Amino acid sequence: MSHSRICTITVLAIAAMIVAGCRKPYEKHWDLEVDSSAYHLTYMDGGFPLFVYCSGDWKAEFDSDVDWIRIQNGTECGTGNGIVRMSYRYNEAAPRNVNLVITSGQFSKTVAINMAGVEERPQSSTFTPRFVNSSIT
């Protein structure tokens, strides 16, 4: 076999391996991540999504019993990337907080959720309405 034929076969073999290697799509693997480690809420009622990035099964739960915030039904666990949808009630009292713990196998992430109390709300500005005196014809 000539030297040029060996080089040609080698180049073709390398090209075939490169093409075969490019056919497998890249897949990102996440052990467990969340989009934020803390949320700071006003005293008003509302809700927010918390994004979970995970390649396996995961579960979200509070570290204590609370009645002012809840995980909406159907979003407390999942497989793969997902969203935990939170809703919370108006706070008529002092500031409050709770931790949301997301676990997947041996991995866990803690998300601190802090809610302002009514004494922390901004002072309303004084507004004096002005009336326009107009005549209707």
Coordinates of C-alpha atoms in Angstrom, one line a residue:
M1 CA 0.0 0.0 0.0
S2 CA 1.4 3.4 -0.9
H3 CA 1.9 6.2 1.5
S4 CA -0.7 8.4 -0.1
R5 CA -3.3 5.7 0.1
I6 CA -2.6 5.2 3.8
C7 CA -2.9 9.0 4.4
T8 CA -6.2 9.1 2.4
I9 CA -7.7 6.2 4.4
T10 CA -6.6 7.8 7.7
V11 CA -8.1 11.2 6.7
L12 CA -11.4 9.5 5.7
A13 CA -11.5 7.5 9.0
I14 CA -10.9 10.7 11.1
A15 CA -13.6 12.5 9.1
A16 CA -16.1 9.6 9.6
M17 CA -15.4 9.7 13.4
I18 CA -16.0 13.5 13.5
V19 CA -19.2 13.2 11.6
A20 CA -20.5 10.4 13.8
G21 CA -19.5 12.4 16.9
C22 CA -21.5 15.4 15.8
R23 CA -24.7 13.5 15.5
K24 CA -25.3 13.2 19.2
P25 CA -27.0 16.3 20.5
Y26 CA -25.5 18.1 23.5
E27 CA -27.6 17.8 26.6
K28 CA -27.0 20.0 29.6
H29 CA -27.0 18.1 32.9
W30 CA -28.2 19.9 36.1
D31 CA -27.7 18.3 39.5
L32 CA -30.0 21.0 41.0
E33 CA -30.2 24.8 40.6
V34 CA -32.7 27.5 41.2
D35 CA -33.1 30.9 39.7
S36 CA -32.7 32.8 43.0
S37 CA -31.6 32.0 46.6
A38 CA -33.9 34.7 48.1
Y39 CA -37.1 36.6 47.4
H40 CA -38.1 39.8 49.2
L41 CA -41.8 40.5 49.0
T42 CA -43.9 43.6 49.8
Y43 CA -46.7 43.4 52.3
M44 CA -49.3 43.1 49.5
D45 CA -50.7 39.8 48.3
G46 CA -49.4 38.2 45.1
G47 CA -47.4 35.4 43.6
F48 CA -44.2 34.5 41.8
P49 CA -42.6 31.6 39.8
L50 CA -39.5 29.9 41.1
F51 CA -37.5 28.2 38.3
V52 CA -35.9 24.8 39.1
Y53 CA -33.2 23.4 36.9
C54 CA -32.7 19.7 37.4
S55 CA -32.0 16.6 35.3
G56 CA -33.8 14.3 37.7
D57 CA -36.8 14.2 40.1
W58 CA -37.1 17.1 42.6
K59 CA -39.5 18.2 45.4
A60 CA -40.2 21.6 47.0
E61 CA -41.5 22.1 50.5
F62 CA -41.3 24.7 53.3
D63 CA -39.1 24.1 56.3
S64 CA -41.9 25.0 58.7
D65 CA -45.7 25.1 58.7
V66 CA -47.0 28.5 57.5
D67 CA -50.4 29.7 56.4
W68 CA -49.5 32.9 54.6
I69 CA -47.7 31.4 51.6
R70 CA -48.4 28.2 49.6
I71 CA -47.2 26.2 46.7
Q72 CA -49.9 26.1 44.0
N73 CA -51.2 22.6 43.4
G74 CA -49.3 20.5 40.9
T75 CA -46.1 22.5 41.0
E76 CA -44.6 21.1 44.3
C77 CA -42.6 18.4 42.5
G78 CA -41.4 17.5 39.1
T79 CA -38.9 15.8 36.8
G80 CA -36.4 17.8 34.8
N81 CA -36.6 21.6 34.6
G82 CA -39.8 23.1 36.1
I83 CA -41.5 25.9 37.8
V84 CA -42.8 26.1 41.4
R85 CA -45.6 28.6 41.5
M86 CA -46.0 30.5 44.8
S87 CA -48.9 32.6 46.0
Y88 CA -49.0 34.6 49.3
R89 CA -51.5 36.6 51.3
Y90 CA -51.5 40.3 52.4
N91 CA -49.5 40.8 55.5
E92 CA -51.3 42.8 58.2
A93 CA -48.7 42.2 60.8
A94 CA -44.9 42.1 61.4
P95 CA -42.4 40.9 58.8
R96 CA -42.4 37.2 58.2
N97 CA -40.1 34.7 56.5
V98 CA -39.9 31.0 55.6
N99 CA -37.4 28.8 53.7
L100 CA -38.4 26.8 50.7
V101 CA -36.2 23.7 50.4
I102 CA -35.9 22.0 47.0
T103 CA -34.3 18.5 47.0
S104 CA -33.2 16.1 44.4
G105 CA -31.5 13.0 45.6
Q106 CA -28.4 14.0 47.6
F107 CA -28.7 17.7 46.4
S108 CA -30.7 20.5 48.0
K109 CA -31.2 24.2 47.6
T110 CA -32.7 26.6 50.2
V111 CA -34.6 29.7 49.0
A112 CA -35.2 32.3 51.7
I113 CA -38.6 34.1 51.3
N114 CA -39.0 37.3 53.3
M115 CA -42.2 39.3 53.4
A116 CA -42.4 42.9 54.6
G117 CA -44.9 43.8 57.3
V118 CA -47.5 46.7 57.2
E119 CA -45.2 48.9 59.3
E120 CA -42.7 48.7 56.5
R121 CA -45.0 49.9 53.7
P122 CA -44.2 53.3 52.2
Q123 CA -46.0 56.3 53.5
S124 CA -48.8 57.4 51.2
S125 CA -48.3 60.9 49.8
T126 CA -50.9 63.6 50.5
F127 CA -53.1 64.1 47.5
T128 CA -55.5 67.0 47.2
P129 CA -57.8 66.7 44.3
R130 CA -58.4 69.7 42.1
F131 CA -61.7 70.4 40.6
V132 CA -62.0 72.2 37.3
N133 CA -64.7 74.7 37.3
S134 CA -66.3 74.4 33.9
S135 CA -69.7 75.2 32.6
I136 CA -71.6 72.8 30.5
T137 CA -73.6 74.3 27.7

